[in-house]
Amino acid sequence: MRDLPPFSALRAFEAAGRRRNISEAARELYVTHGAISKQVKALEESLGVPLTRRAGRGIELTAKGRQLIPHLTRVLDDLDGALRAITSERFEGELIVSCMPGLAATWLIPKLPLFFESFPDISVTLLSASNEQRSAADLEILYGRPEWPDRNIRLLKTLDVFPVCSPRIMNGPEPIRKIDDLYKHVLIDEPGGAHWREFLVAQGRDPSLVRKRLRFEAFNQGILAARDGLGVAIGDGLTMASDLATGRLVRPLPAMVSRRSLAYYLVTVTDQPVTGPMAAFTDWLTSEIQRTAID
């Protein structure tokens, strides 16, 4: 018989260790902050070694914690995949999803193979959130304030925004070491420049001092420009998750802007019957965002 700690303690530590934050782990697992702390402490007592310690507003892992976390994450991912595989046969049919083009290009489309691996009998049609046909969508992934009438609204993720750039800029003649260094570079934004204006004002800086700007109507075009080293963009831990994980983009500064009034939401029409494909995609999307978003 395997002498293993309680599954709830392992699951709590994995979420807390992966996210480096007790509160974020609590939100991911739909429990309280105290419940996560209690389970992590119970695991440490069971193993007889410390796994975490406080670090500012979050936590950091001890050497033993860093040793354990990748194995635990892999085991839970394998278990999640196995459970999805044996239940996926219940879900088949068509699903129409509307999503913002930027999020679709940078995050959703690269993740869809994982969805099809778990639910091979579901066909997906992906519409742009700006498409006139979006009213035909079963599910909408939107960003903003939850002010859509006659809709069921489910919070997916609230994230801070921060500057990102190519490593080439950081290794170049004018690396970004402080906020004022941003003025030396091209700042990439959408038309109107609202994102950089908001960020600079929040840092106590004057947006009118920006000398070089590059603006794109499409968000993902700005990301491509940032990857190519054309300037510094603004993004969040969801749309930038893959680029940050692979090193195509880096965060030159720790500074960020909290956007607690804005978030990603999953939206459906009120009183719309929930189909099997809708339920499968909702559960998968919620889990995948919590798993991959960088805070």
PDB file of C-alpha atoms in Angstrom:
ATOM      1  CA  MET A   1       0.000   0.000   0.000  1.00  0.00           C
ATOM      2  CA  ARG A   2       1.297   3.440  -0.949  1.00  0.00           C
ATOM      3  CA  ASP A   3       1.923   5.711   2.039  1.00  0.00           C
ATOM      4  CA  LEU A   4       0.949   9.018   0.434  1.00  0.00           C
ATOM      5  CA  PRO A   5      -0.187  12.319   1.990  1.00  0.00           C
ATOM      6  CA  PRO A   6      -3.850  13.308   1.489  1.00  0.00           C
ATOM      7  CA  PHE A   7      -4.703  14.207  -2.107  1.00  0.00           C
ATOM      8  CA  SER A   8      -6.250  17.513  -0.986  1.00  0.00           C
ATOM      9  CA  ALA A   9      -2.940  18.573   0.581  1.00  0.00           C
ATOM     10  CA  LEU A  10      -0.955  17.625  -2.526  1.00  0.00           C
ATOM     11  CA  ARG A  11      -3.406  19.466  -4.763  1.00  0.00           C
ATOM     12  CA  ALA A  12      -3.335  22.597  -2.582  1.00  0.00           C
ATOM     13  CA  PHE A  13       0.476  22.687  -2.483  1.00  0.00           C
ATOM     14  CA  GLU A  14       0.736  22.146  -6.256  1.00  0.00           C
ATOM     15  CA  ALA A  15      -1.563  25.097  -6.976  1.00  0.00           C
ATOM     16  CA  ALA A  16       0.140  27.341  -4.412  1.00  0.00           C
ATOM     17  CA  GLY A  17       3.621  26.368  -5.537  1.00  0.00           C
ATOM     18  CA  ARG A  18       2.870  26.730  -9.240  1.00  0.00           C
ATOM     19  CA  ARG A  19       1.282  30.141  -8.781  1.00  0.00           C
ATOM     20  CA  ARG A  20       3.623  31.267  -5.952  1.00  0.00           C
ATOM     21  CA  ASN A  21       0.564  32.764  -4.266  1.00  0.00           C
ATOM     22  CA  ILE A  22      -1.877  31.366  -1.685  1.00  0.00           C
ATOM     23  CA  SER A  23      -4.762  33.643  -2.694  1.00  0.00           C
ATOM     24  CA  GLU A  24      -4.454  32.729  -6.380  1.00  0.00           C
ATOM     25  CA  ALA A  25      -4.374  29.040  -5.484  1.00  0.00           C
ATOM     26  CA  ALA A  26      -7.513  29.494  -3.387  1.00  0.00           C
ATOM     27  CA  ARG A  27      -9.338  31.121  -6.299  1.00  0.00           C
ATOM     28  CA  GLU A  28      -8.209  28.384  -8.669  1.00  0.00           C
ATOM     29  CA  LEU A  29      -9.505  25.612  -6.399  1.00  0.00           C
ATOM     30  CA  TYR A  30     -12.600  27.533  -5.228  1.00  0.00           C
ATOM     31  CA  VAL A  31     -11.645  27.369  -1.548  1.00  0.00           C
ATOM     32  CA  THR A  32     -10.571  29.914   1.059  1.00  0.00           C
ATOM     33  CA  HIS A  33      -7.106  31.325   1.623  1.00  0.00           C
ATOM     34  CA  GLY A  34      -7.077  29.662   5.048  1.00  0.00           C
ATOM     35  CA  ALA A  35      -7.941  26.276   3.577  1.00  0.00           C
ATOM     36  CA  ILE A  36      -4.930  26.367   1.236  1.00  0.00           C
ATOM     37  CA  SER A  37      -2.594  27.480   4.029  1.00  0.00           C
ATOM     38  CA  LYS A  38      -3.885  24.704   6.289  1.00  0.00           C
ATOM     39  CA  GLN A  39      -3.426  22.028   3.623  1.00  0.00           C
ATOM     40  CA  VAL A  40       0.101  23.198   2.753  1.00  0.00           C
ATOM     41  CA  LYS A  41       1.059  23.193   6.425  1.00  0.00           C
ATOM     42  CA  ALA A  42      -0.423  19.708   6.833  1.00  0.00           C
ATOM     43  CA  LEU A  43       1.647  18.458   3.898  1.00  0.00           C
ATOM     44  CA  GLU A  44       4.826  19.960   5.348  1.00  0.00           C
ATOM     45  CA  GLU A  45       4.130  18.311   8.694  1.00  0.00           C
ATOM     46  CA  SER A  46       3.389  14.997   6.993  1.00  0.00           C
ATOM     47  CA  LEU A  47       6.668  15.084   5.058  1.00  0.00           C
ATOM     48  CA  GLY A  48       8.676  16.607   7.883  1.00  0.00           C
ATOM     49  CA  VAL A  49      10.263  19.270   5.671  1.00  0.00           C
ATOM     50  CA  PRO A  50       9.386  22.925   4.881  1.00  0.00           C
ATOM     51  CA  LEU A  51       8.178  23.420   1.304  1.00  0.00           C
ATOM     52  CA  THR A  52       7.329  27.138   1.213  1.00  0.00           C
ATOM     53  CA  ARG A  53       8.136  30.416   2.893  1.00  0.00           C
ATOM     54  CA  ARG A  54       6.625  33.878   2.688  1.00  0.00           C
ATOM     55  CA  ALA A  55       7.987  36.314   0.104  1.00  0.00           C
ATOM     56  CA  GLY A  56       6.306  39.713  -0.032  1.00  0.00           C
ATOM     57  CA  ARG A  57       2.675  39.285  -1.042  1.00  0.00           C
ATOM     58  CA  GLY A  58       3.267  35.733  -2.216  1.00  0.00           C
ATOM     59  CA  ILE A  59       5.346  32.684  -1.349  1.00  0.00           C
ATOM     60  CA  GLU A  60       8.537  31.132  -2.590  1.00  0.00           C
ATOM     61  CA  LEU A  61       9.520  27.497  -2.632  1.00  0.00           C
ATOM     62  CA  THR A  62      12.292  25.970  -0.552  1.00  0.00           C
ATOM     63  CA  ALA A  63      14.794  23.660  -2.221  1.00  0.00           C
ATOM     64  CA  LYS A  64      12.594  20.678  -1.268  1.00  0.00           C
ATOM     65  CA  GLY A  65       9.528  22.460  -2.605  1.00  0.00           C
ATOM     66  CA  ARG A  66      11.241  23.181  -5.932  1.00  0.00           C
ATOM     67  CA  GLN A  67      12.251  19.535  -6.130  1.00  0.00           C
ATOM     68  CA  LEU A  68       8.694  18.304  -5.559  1.00  0.00           C
ATOM     69  CA  ILE A  69       6.579  20.737  -7.585  1.00  0.00           C
ATOM     70  CA  PRO A  70       7.409  19.624 -11.189  1.00  0.00           C
ATOM     71  CA  HIS A  71       6.730  15.966 -10.347  1.00  0.00           C
ATOM     72  CA  LEU A  72       3.455  16.849  -8.647  1.00  0.00           C
ATOM     73  CA  THR A  73       2.312  19.074 -11.507  1.00  0.00           C
ATOM     74  CA  ARG A  74       3.061  16.338 -14.041  1.00  0.00           C
ATOM     75  CA  VAL A  75       1.147  13.737 -12.037  1.00  0.00           C
ATOM     76  CA  LEU A  76      -1.912  15.973 -11.686  1.00  0.00           C
ATOM     77  CA  ASP A  77      -1.806  16.897 -15.383  1.00  0.00           C
ATOM     78  CA  ASP A  78      -1.656  13.203 -16.292  1.00  0.00           C
ATOM     79  CA  LEU A  79      -4.573  12.455 -13.977  1.00  0.00           C
ATOM     80  CA  ASP A  80      -6.567  15.335 -15.428  1.00  0.00           C
ATOM     81  CA  GLY A  81      -5.916  14.086 -18.960  1.00  0.00           C
ATOM     82  CA  ALA A  82      -6.912  10.536 -18.066  1.00  0.00           C
ATOM     83  CA  LEU A  83     -10.166  11.663 -16.470  1.00  0.00           C
ATOM     84  CA  ARG A  84     -10.986  13.854 -19.462  1.00  0.00           C
ATOM     85  CA  ALA A  85     -10.242  10.982 -21.814  1.00  0.00           C
ATOM     86  CA  ILE A  86     -12.685   8.583 -20.172  1.00  0.00           C
ATOM     87  CA  THR A  87     -15.451  11.207 -19.986  1.00  0.00           C
ATOM     88  CA  SER A  88     -14.973  12.839 -23.391  1.00  0.00           C
ATOM     89  CA  GLU A  89     -17.220  10.269 -25.074  1.00  0.00           C
ATOM     90  CA  ARG A  90     -20.214  11.995 -23.472  1.00  0.00           C
ATOM     91  CA  PHE A  91     -19.535  15.164 -25.450  1.00  0.00           C
ATOM     92  CA  GLU A  92     -19.942  15.410 -29.183  1.00  0.00           C
ATOM     93  CA  GLY A  93     -21.412  17.892 -31.615  1.00  0.00           C
ATOM     94  CA  GLU A  94     -20.860  21.434 -32.836  1.00  0.00           C
ATOM     95  CA  LEU A  95     -19.693  24.433 -30.809  1.00  0.00           C
ATOM     96  CA  ILE A  96     -19.445  28.075 -31.928  1.00  0.00           C
ATOM     97  CA  VAL A  97     -17.079  30.243 -29.890  1.00  0.00           C
ATOM     98  CA  SER A  98     -16.543  33.986 -30.272  1.00  0.00           C
ATOM     99  CA  CYS A  99     -13.239  35.371 -29.022  1.00  0.00           C
ATOM    100  CA  MET A 100     -11.249  38.593 -29.266  1.00  0.00           C
ATOM    101  CA  PRO A 101      -8.745  38.297 -32.163  1.00  0.00           C
ATOM    102  CA  GLY A 102      -5.730  39.105 -29.967  1.00  0.00           C
ATOM    103  CA  LEU A 103      -6.509  36.479 -27.349  1.00  0.00           C
ATOM    104  CA  ALA A 104      -7.447  33.958 -30.033  1.00  0.00           C
ATOM    105  CA  ALA A 105      -4.122  34.414 -31.861  1.00  0.00           C
ATOM    106  CA  THR A 106      -1.826  34.492 -28.844  1.00  0.00           C
ATOM    107  CA  TRP A 107      -3.486  32.014 -26.490  1.00  0.00           C
ATOM    108  CA  LEU A 108      -6.672  30.189 -27.545  1.00  0.00           C
ATOM    109  CA  ILE A 109      -5.672  28.820 -30.953  1.00  0.00           C
ATOM    110  CA  PRO A 110      -2.336  27.412 -29.696  1.00  0.00           C
ATOM    111  CA  LYS A 111      -4.260  25.740 -26.839  1.00  0.00           C
ATOM    112  CA  LEU A 112      -7.049  24.209 -28.948  1.00  0.00           C
ATOM    113  CA  PRO A 113      -5.097  20.990 -29.722  1.00  0.00           C
ATOM    114  CA  LEU A 114      -5.286  20.222 -25.998  1.00  0.00           C
ATOM    115  CA  PHE A 115      -9.065  20.599 -26.110  1.00  0.00           C
ATOM    116  CA  PHE A 116      -9.384  18.353 -29.165  1.00  0.00           C
ATOM    117  CA  GLU A 117      -7.148  15.775 -27.518  1.00  0.00           C
ATOM    118  CA  SER A 118      -9.627  15.497 -24.655  1.00  0.00           C
ATOM    119  CA  PHE A 119     -12.790  15.990 -26.734  1.00  0.00           C
ATOM    120  CA  PRO A 120     -12.118  14.624 -30.245  1.00  0.00           C
ATOM    121  CA  ASP A 121     -15.813  14.438 -31.154  1.00  0.00           C
ATOM    122  CA  ILE A 122     -16.506  18.154 -30.700  1.00  0.00           C
ATOM    123  CA  SER A 123     -16.174  20.441 -33.723  1.00  0.00           C
ATOM    124  CA  VAL A 124     -15.394  24.116 -33.045  1.00  0.00           C
ATOM    125  CA  THR A 125     -16.141  27.181 -35.154  1.00  0.00           C
ATOM    126  CA  LEU A 126     -14.148  30.198 -33.956  1.00  0.00           C
ATOM    127  CA  LEU A 127     -15.543  33.672 -34.664  1.00  0.00           C
ATOM    128  CA  SER A 128     -13.980  37.058 -34.044  1.00  0.00           C
ATOM    129  CA  ALA A 129     -15.622  39.052 -31.252  1.00  0.00           C
ATOM    130  CA  SER A 130     -15.872  41.914 -33.753  1.00  0.00           C
ATOM    131  CA  ASN A 131     -17.646  39.721 -36.318  1.00  0.00           C
ATOM    132  CA  GLU A 132     -21.275  40.599 -37.064  1.00  0.00           C
ATOM    133  CA  GLN A 133     -22.101  36.878 -36.845  1.00  0.00           C
ATOM    134  CA  ARG A 134     -20.971  36.662 -33.202  1.00  0.00           C
ATOM    135  CA  SER A 135     -24.642  36.617 -32.145  1.00  0.00           C
ATOM    136  CA  ALA A 136     -24.673  33.017 -33.391  1.00  0.00           C
ATOM    137  CA  ALA A 137     -21.987  32.012 -30.888  1.00  0.00           C
ATOM    138  CA  ASP A 138     -22.769  29.519 -28.134  1.00  0.00           C
ATOM    139  CA  LEU A 139     -20.034  31.051 -25.959  1.00  0.00           C
ATOM    140  CA  GLU A 140     -18.244  34.410 -26.028  1.00  0.00           C
ATOM    141  CA  ILE A 141     -14.858  35.164 -24.476  1.00  0.00           C
ATOM    142  CA  LEU A 142     -14.796  38.891 -23.789  1.00  0.00           C
ATOM    143  CA  TYR A 143     -12.583  41.418 -22.018  1.00  0.00           C
ATOM    144  CA  GLY A 144     -13.901  44.448 -20.200  1.00  0.00           C
ATOM    145  CA  ARG A 145     -16.421  45.301 -17.527  1.00  0.00           C
ATOM    146  CA  PRO A 146     -19.300  42.841 -16.930  1.00  0.00           C
ATOM    147  CA  GLU A 147     -21.922  45.117 -18.449  1.00  0.00           C
ATOM    148  CA  TRP A 148     -23.511  42.918 -21.102  1.00  0.00           C
ATOM    149  CA  PRO A 149     -27.329  42.872 -20.733  1.00  0.00           C
ATOM    150  CA  ASP A 150     -29.339  39.668 -21.040  1.00  0.00           C
ATOM    151  CA  ARG A 151     -26.232  37.555 -20.608  1.00  0.00           C
ATOM    152  CA  ASN A 152     -24.917  35.011 -18.126  1.00  0.00           C
ATOM    153  CA  ILE A 153     -21.446  36.220 -17.174  1.00  0.00           C
ATOM    154  CA  ARG A 154     -18.701  34.050 -15.671  1.00  0.00           C
ATOM    155  CA  LEU A 155     -15.410  35.565 -14.504  1.00  0.00           C
ATOM    156  CA  LEU A 156     -12.415  33.832 -16.062  1.00  0.00           C
ATOM    157  CA  LYS A 157      -9.428  35.905 -14.951  1.00  0.00           C
ATOM    158  CA  THR A 158      -8.408  39.326 -13.675  1.00  0.00           C
ATOM    159  CA  LEU A 159      -4.836  40.236 -14.579  1.00  0.00           C
ATOM    160  CA  ASP A 160      -2.415  43.124 -14.221  1.00  0.00           C
ATOM    161  CA  VAL A 161      -0.777  44.621 -17.325  1.00  0.00           C
ATOM    162  CA  PHE A 162       2.945  45.265 -17.782  1.00  0.00           C
ATOM    163  CA  PRO A 163       5.589  46.123 -20.403  1.00  0.00           C
ATOM    164  CA  VAL A 164       7.123  43.388 -22.561  1.00  0.00           C
ATOM    165  CA  CYS A 165       9.884  43.465 -25.146  1.00  0.00           C
ATOM    166  CA  SER A 166      12.255  41.280 -27.128  1.00  0.00           C
ATOM    167  CA  PRO A 167      15.401  40.050 -25.359  1.00  0.00           C
ATOM    168  CA  ARG A 168      17.273  41.839 -28.132  1.00  0.00           C
ATOM    169  CA  ILE A 169      16.324  45.169 -26.601  1.00  0.00           C
ATOM    170  CA  MET A 170      17.578  44.114 -23.176  1.00  0.00           C
ATOM    171  CA  ASN A 171      20.849  42.919 -24.735  1.00  0.00           C
ATOM    172  CA  GLY A 172      21.178  45.994 -26.948  1.00  0.00           C
ATOM    173  CA  PRO A 173      22.880  49.365 -26.416  1.00  0.00           C
ATOM    174  CA  GLU A 174      19.936  50.837 -24.461  1.00  0.00           C
ATOM    175  CA  PRO A 175      18.520  48.171 -22.108  1.00  0.00           C
ATOM    176  CA  ILE A 176      15.526  49.089 -19.965  1.00  0.00           C
ATOM    177  CA  ARG A 177      16.573  49.263 -16.316  1.00  0.00           C
ATOM    178  CA  LYS A 178      14.158  51.898 -15.002  1.00  0.00           C
ATOM    179  CA  ILE A 179      10.859  53.507 -16.010  1.00  0.00           C
ATOM    180  CA  ASP A 180      12.477  56.527 -17.643  1.00  0.00           C
ATOM    181  CA  ASP A 181      14.409  54.237 -20.003  1.00  0.00           C
ATOM    182  CA  LEU A 182      11.107  53.553 -21.763  1.00  0.00           C
ATOM    183  CA  TYR A 183      11.251  57.037 -23.298  1.00  0.00           C
ATOM    184  CA  LYS A 184      14.301  55.906 -25.326  1.00  0.00           C
ATOM    185  CA  HIS A 185      12.298  53.233 -27.150  1.00  0.00           C
ATOM    186  CA  VAL A 186       9.369  52.905 -29.514  1.00  0.00           C
ATOM    187  CA  LEU A 187       6.219  52.233 -27.475  1.00  0.00           C
ATOM    188  CA  ILE A 188       3.799  49.864 -29.207  1.00  0.00           C
ATOM    189  CA  ASP A 189       0.098  50.372 -28.577  1.00  0.00           C
ATOM    190  CA  GLU A 190      -3.370  50.347 -30.113  1.00  0.00           C
ATOM    191  CA  PRO A 191      -4.832  53.467 -31.802  1.00  0.00           C
ATOM    192  CA  GLY A 192      -5.166  56.275 -29.268  1.00  0.00           C
ATOM    193  CA  GLY A 193      -2.318  55.000 -27.092  1.00  0.00           C
ATOM    194  CA  ALA A 194      -4.531  54.439 -24.043  1.00  0.00           C
ATOM    195  CA  HIS A 195      -2.556  51.487 -22.645  1.00  0.00           C
ATOM    196  CA  TRP A 196       0.786  53.274 -22.437  1.00  0.00           C
ATOM    197  CA  ARG A 197      -0.863  56.478 -21.229  1.00  0.00           C
ATOM    198  CA  GLU A 198      -2.506  54.557 -18.387  1.00  0.00           C
ATOM    199  CA  PHE A 199       0.738  52.790 -17.494  1.00  0.00           C
ATOM    200  CA  LEU A 200       2.939  55.901 -17.491  1.00  0.00           C
ATOM    201  CA  VAL A 201       0.456  57.949 -15.463  1.00  0.00           C
ATOM    202  CA  ALA A 202       0.279  55.129 -12.898  1.00  0.00           C
ATOM    203  CA  GLN A 203       4.081  55.310 -12.595  1.00  0.00           C
ATOM    204  CA  GLY A 204       4.000  59.078 -12.092  1.00  0.00           C
ATOM    205  CA  ARG A 205       5.386  59.808 -15.566  1.00  0.00           C
ATOM    206  CA  ASP A 206       4.262  62.183 -18.322  1.00  0.00           C
ATOM    207  CA  PRO A 207       2.913  60.380 -21.432  1.00  0.00           C
ATOM    208  CA  SER A 208       3.470  63.506 -23.551  1.00  0.00           C
ATOM    209  CA  LEU A 209       7.233  62.944 -23.281  1.00  0.00           C
ATOM    210  CA  VAL A 210       7.015  59.787 -25.400  1.00  0.00           C
ATOM    211  CA  ARG A 211       8.871  60.556 -28.619  1.00  0.00           C
ATOM    212  CA  LYS A 212       8.437  57.355 -30.630  1.00  0.00           C
ATOM    213  CA  ARG A 213       5.185  55.439 -31.034  1.00  0.00           C
ATOM    214  CA  LEU A 214       4.025  52.513 -33.147  1.00  0.00           C
ATOM    215  CA  ARG A 215       0.327  51.719 -33.146  1.00  0.00           C
ATOM    216  CA  PHE A 216      -1.602  48.801 -34.587  1.00  0.00           C
ATOM    217  CA  GLU A 217      -5.315  48.282 -34.975  1.00  0.00           C
ATOM    218  CA  ALA A 218      -4.909  44.560 -34.244  1.00  0.00           C
ATOM    219  CA  PHE A 219      -3.433  43.563 -30.882  1.00  0.00           C
ATOM    220  CA  ASN A 220      -1.599  40.532 -32.237  1.00  0.00           C
ATOM    221  CA  GLN A 221       0.175  42.712 -34.827  1.00  0.00           C
ATOM    222  CA  GLY A 222       1.659  44.696 -31.957  1.00  0.00           C
ATOM    223  CA  ILE A 223       2.875  41.481 -30.351  1.00  0.00           C
ATOM    224  CA  LEU A 224       4.556  40.420 -33.589  1.00  0.00           C
ATOM    225  CA  ALA A 225       6.286  43.803 -33.720  1.00  0.00           C
ATOM    226  CA  ALA A 226       7.478  43.417 -30.131  1.00  0.00           C
ATOM    227  CA  ARG A 227       8.832  39.929 -30.885  1.00  0.00           C
ATOM    228  CA  ASP A 228      10.815  41.394 -33.770  1.00  0.00           C
ATOM    229  CA  GLY A 229      12.376  43.987 -31.498  1.00  0.00           C
ATOM    230  CA  LEU A 230      10.595  46.998 -32.982  1.00  0.00           C
ATOM    231  CA  GLY A 231       9.642  48.363 -29.570  1.00  0.00           C
ATOM    232  CA  VAL A 232       8.056  47.780 -26.184  1.00  0.00           C
ATOM    233  CA  ALA A 233       4.438  46.597 -25.888  1.00  0.00           C
ATOM    234  CA  ILE A 234       1.901  46.324 -23.068  1.00  0.00           C
ATOM    235  CA  GLY A 235       0.333  42.977 -22.251  1.00  0.00           C
ATOM    236  CA  ASP A 236      -0.937  40.663 -19.541  1.00  0.00           C
ATOM    237  CA  GLY A 237      -0.107  37.227 -18.221  1.00  0.00           C
ATOM    238  CA  LEU A 238      -2.637  35.463 -20.442  1.00  0.00           C
ATOM    239  CA  THR A 239      -2.013  36.929 -23.891  1.00  0.00           C
ATOM    240  CA  MET A 240       1.726  36.965 -23.155  1.00  0.00           C
ATOM    241  CA  ALA A 241       1.941  33.602 -21.354  1.00  0.00           C
ATOM    242  CA  SER A 242       3.425  31.622 -24.249  1.00  0.00           C
ATOM    243  CA  ASP A 243       5.863  34.341 -25.318  1.00  0.00           C
ATOM    244  CA  LEU A 244       7.110  34.820 -21.765  1.00  0.00           C
ATOM    245  CA  ALA A 245       7.410  31.073 -21.159  1.00  0.00           C
ATOM    246  CA  THR A 246       9.437  30.533 -24.346  1.00  0.00           C
ATOM    247  CA  GLY A 247      11.566  33.661 -23.915  1.00  0.00           C
ATOM    248  CA  ARG A 248      10.383  35.302 -27.139  1.00  0.00           C
ATOM    249  CA  LEU A 249       9.398  38.228 -24.909  1.00  0.00           C
ATOM    250  CA  VAL A 250      10.631  39.315 -21.485  1.00  0.00           C
ATOM    251  CA  ARG A 251       9.452  41.687 -18.787  1.00  0.00           C
ATOM    252  CA  PRO A 252      12.050  44.464 -18.623  1.00  0.00           C
ATOM    253  CA  LEU A 253      10.584  45.973 -15.453  1.00  0.00           C
ATOM    254  CA  PRO A 254       8.640  44.640 -12.451  1.00  0.00           C
ATOM    255  CA  ALA A 255       6.236  47.608 -12.650  1.00  0.00           C
ATOM    256  CA  MET A 256       2.621  46.810 -13.530  1.00  0.00           C
ATOM    257  CA  VAL A 257      -0.829  48.365 -13.505  1.00  0.00           C
ATOM    258  CA  SER A 258      -3.727  46.704 -11.712  1.00  0.00           C
ATOM    259  CA  ARG A 259      -6.918  46.473 -13.766  1.00  0.00           C
ATOM    260  CA  ARG A 260      -9.307  45.087 -11.199  1.00  0.00           C
ATOM    261  CA  SER A 261     -12.278  46.723 -12.954  1.00  0.00           C
ATOM    262  CA  LEU A 262     -11.466  44.873 -16.197  1.00  0.00           C
ATOM    263  CA  ALA A 263     -11.244  41.128 -16.684  1.00  0.00           C
ATOM    264  CA  TYR A 264     -11.751  38.204 -19.052  1.00  0.00           C
ATOM    265  CA  TYR A 265     -15.271  36.777 -18.980  1.00  0.00           C
ATOM    266  CA  LEU A 266     -17.138  33.859 -20.510  1.00  0.00           C
ATOM    267  CA  VAL A 267     -20.540  35.063 -21.678  1.00  0.00           C
ATOM    268  CA  THR A 268     -23.670  33.187 -22.788  1.00  0.00           C
ATOM    269  CA  VAL A 269     -27.203  34.207 -23.644  1.00  0.00           C
ATOM    270  CA  THR A 270     -29.573  34.153 -20.660  1.00  0.00           C
ATOM    271  CA  ASP A 271     -31.814  31.039 -20.604  1.00  0.00           C
ATOM    272  CA  GLN A 272     -29.771  29.375 -23.355  1.00  0.00           C
ATOM    273  CA  PRO A 273     -29.723  25.585 -22.813  1.00  0.00           C
ATOM    274  CA  VAL A 274     -26.252  24.317 -21.893  1.00  0.00           C
ATOM    275  CA  THR A 275     -25.166  21.593 -24.320  1.00  0.00           C
ATOM    276  CA  GLY A 276     -22.537  18.944 -23.692  1.00  0.00           C
ATOM    277  CA  PRO A 277     -19.957  20.732 -25.884  1.00  0.00           C
ATOM    278  CA  MET A 278     -20.642  24.017 -24.061  1.00  0.00           C
ATOM    279  CA  ALA A 279     -20.122  22.384 -20.666  1.00  0.00           C
ATOM    280  CA  ALA A 280     -16.946  20.619 -21.819  1.00  0.00           C
ATOM    281  CA  PHE A 281     -15.435  23.774 -23.297  1.00  0.00           C
ATOM    282  CA  THR A 282     -16.359  25.882 -20.254  1.00  0.00           C
ATOM    283  CA  ASP A 283     -14.686  23.476 -17.830  1.00  0.00           C
ATOM    284  CA  TRP A 284     -11.625  23.090 -20.050  1.00  0.00           C
ATOM    285  CA  LEU A 285     -11.261  26.842 -20.661  1.00  0.00           C
ATOM    286  CA  THR A 286     -11.569  27.734 -16.975  1.00  0.00           C
ATOM    287  CA  SER A 287      -9.009  25.126 -15.959  1.00  0.00           C
ATOM    288  CA  GLU A 288      -6.553  25.975 -18.738  1.00  0.00           C
ATOM    289  CA  ILE A 289      -6.608  29.711 -18.033  1.00  0.00           C
ATOM    290  CA  GLN A 290      -5.985  29.153 -14.333  1.00  0.00           C
ATOM    291  CA  ARG A 291      -3.189  26.709 -15.141  1.00  0.00           C
ATOM    292  CA  THR A 292      -1.292  28.771 -17.706  1.00  0.00           C
ATOM    293  CA  ALA A 293      -1.874  32.465 -16.942  1.00  0.00           C
ATOM    294  CA  ILE A 294       1.131  34.249 -15.448  1.00  0.00           C
ATOM    295  CA  ASP A 295       0.371  36.661 -12.602  1.00  0.00           C
TER     296      ASP A 295
END
